[in-house]
Amino acid sequence: MEKTARKVDAGPVEDFTVKIGKEVLIGDLKLAVFRLAEDEFHTIKNECPHKKGPLTEGMISGEHVFCPLHNWKIDITDGQVEEPDEGCVQTFKTEIIDNNVYITV
């Protein structure tokens, strides 16, 4: 059975701090929303592919977040893990509509 994508309101833009990750729960799905600039938002699954570390607790540098458990470096924009480590994190379309952050899940 195919799932249907839907847009979920994650809250007003002002609830998201630039360069600080914020966890958003949608059912059982834990998402990490990152605001990289005033109008640039990205959402990835809030779980490192290595040992499932919470990425919202990681340090942000440029377009990357470092897993707080083992320092894996993950690109926030496409979910790719930087080599020599391997893997990727699921990404979600994120957009601003009427000053609210919407995530397509």
Short mmCIF file of C-alpha atoms in Angstrom, two decimals:
data_model
loop_
_atom_site.label_atom_id
_atom_site.label_comp_id
_atom_site.label_asym_id
_atom_site.label_seq_id
_atom_site.Cartn_x
_atom_site.Cartn_y
_atom_site.Cartn_z
CA MET A 1 0.00 0.00 0.00
CA GLU A 2 1.33 3.43 -0.94
CA LYS A 3 1.42 6.20 1.68
CA THR A 4 0.08 9.65 0.88
CA ALA A 5 2.33 12.62 1.68
CA ARG A 6 0.84 15.38 3.80
CA LYS A 7 1.98 18.78 5.03
CA VAL A 8 2.18 19.21 8.77
CA ASP A 9 2.33 22.59 10.54
CA ALA A 10 5.43 22.55 12.79
CA GLY A 11 4.78 25.99 14.27
CA PRO A 12 5.55 29.64 13.71
CA VAL A 13 8.89 30.62 12.19
CA GLU A 14 9.86 32.59 15.31
CA ASP A 15 9.82 29.35 17.38
CA PHE A 16 12.93 28.16 15.49
CA THR A 17 16.30 29.65 16.39
CA VAL A 18 18.95 30.09 13.70
CA LYS A 19 21.71 27.41 13.95
CA ILE A 20 19.88 25.49 16.70
CA GLY A 21 18.10 22.20 15.98
CA LYS A 22 14.56 21.66 17.24
CA GLU A 23 12.82 18.31 17.61
CA VAL A 24 9.32 18.05 16.14
CA LEU A 25 7.20 14.99 16.83
CA ILE A 26 4.69 13.86 14.23
CA GLY A 27 3.07 10.73 15.60
CA ASP A 28 5.93 8.32 16.31
CA LEU A 29 8.22 10.14 13.87
CA LYS A 30 10.98 12.23 15.49
CA LEU A 31 12.18 15.00 13.18
CA ALA A 32 15.04 17.47 13.50
CA VAL A 33 14.24 20.90 12.06
CA PHE A 34 17.21 23.18 11.43
CA ARG A 35 16.97 26.87 10.62
CA LEU A 36 20.25 27.69 8.88
CA ALA A 37 19.35 31.30 8.03
CA GLU A 38 16.39 33.65 8.49
CA ASP A 39 14.47 31.97 5.65
CA GLU A 40 16.30 28.64 5.19
CA PHE A 41 14.83 25.58 6.92
CA HIS A 42 15.68 21.89 6.53
CA THR A 43 14.23 18.80 8.17
CA ILE A 44 15.85 15.41 8.65
CA LYS A 45 15.03 12.41 10.79
CA ASN A 46 16.28 13.09 14.31
CA GLU A 47 18.42 9.98 14.44
CA CYS A 48 22.02 9.38 13.41
CA PRO A 49 22.33 6.27 11.20
CA HIS A 50 25.26 5.05 13.32
CA LYS A 51 23.95 4.64 16.90
CA LYS A 52 20.70 6.63 16.65
CA GLY A 53 22.07 9.73 18.41
CA PRO A 54 19.62 12.67 18.64
CA LEU A 55 20.81 15.07 15.94
CA THR A 56 19.00 18.08 17.45
CA GLU A 57 21.54 17.87 20.28
CA GLY A 58 24.49 18.02 17.86
CA MET A 59 26.68 20.98 17.05
CA ILE A 60 25.96 22.78 13.77
CA SER A 61 28.71 24.02 11.47
CA GLY A 62 27.72 25.49 8.13
CA GLU A 63 25.28 23.04 6.54
CA HIS A 64 26.37 20.13 8.75
CA VAL A 65 25.36 18.72 12.13
CA PHE A 66 27.69 16.58 14.24
CA CYS A 67 26.10 13.65 16.04
CA PRO A 68 26.50 14.20 19.80
CA LEU A 69 27.36 10.52 20.41
CA HIS A 70 30.24 9.81 18.03
CA ASN A 71 30.74 13.01 16.07
CA TRP A 72 29.50 11.70 12.72
CA LYS A 73 29.15 14.63 10.29
CA ILE A 74 25.81 14.81 8.46
CA ASP A 75 24.79 17.25 5.74
CA ILE A 76 21.55 18.87 6.89
CA THR A 77 20.51 19.75 3.31
CA ASP A 78 20.62 16.24 1.82
CA GLY A 79 21.05 13.87 4.80
CA GLN A 80 24.34 12.41 3.53
CA VAL A 81 26.95 11.26 6.03
CA GLU A 82 30.42 12.56 5.29
CA GLU A 83 33.10 9.99 4.46
CA PRO A 84 34.87 7.97 5.75
CA ASP A 85 31.62 7.17 7.57
CA GLU A 86 28.70 5.86 5.51
CA GLY A 87 24.95 6.23 5.38
CA CYS A 88 22.29 8.86 5.13
CA VAL A 89 19.43 10.32 7.11
CA GLN A 90 15.93 10.67 5.65
CA THR A 91 15.10 14.23 4.60
CA PHE A 92 11.73 15.96 4.46
CA LYS A 93 10.55 18.87 2.31
CA THR A 94 10.26 21.97 4.48
CA GLU A 95 8.65 25.26 3.50
CA ILE A 96 7.32 28.47 4.97
CA ILE A 97 3.67 29.30 4.40
CA ASP A 98 2.07 32.33 6.06
CA ASN A 99 4.99 32.57 8.53
CA ASN A 100 4.62 28.94 9.68
CA VAL A 101 6.99 26.04 9.05
CA TYR A 102 5.41 23.15 7.15
CA ILE A 103 7.00 19.72 6.77
CA THR A 104 5.86 17.20 4.18
CA VAL A 105 5.83 13.70 5.67
#
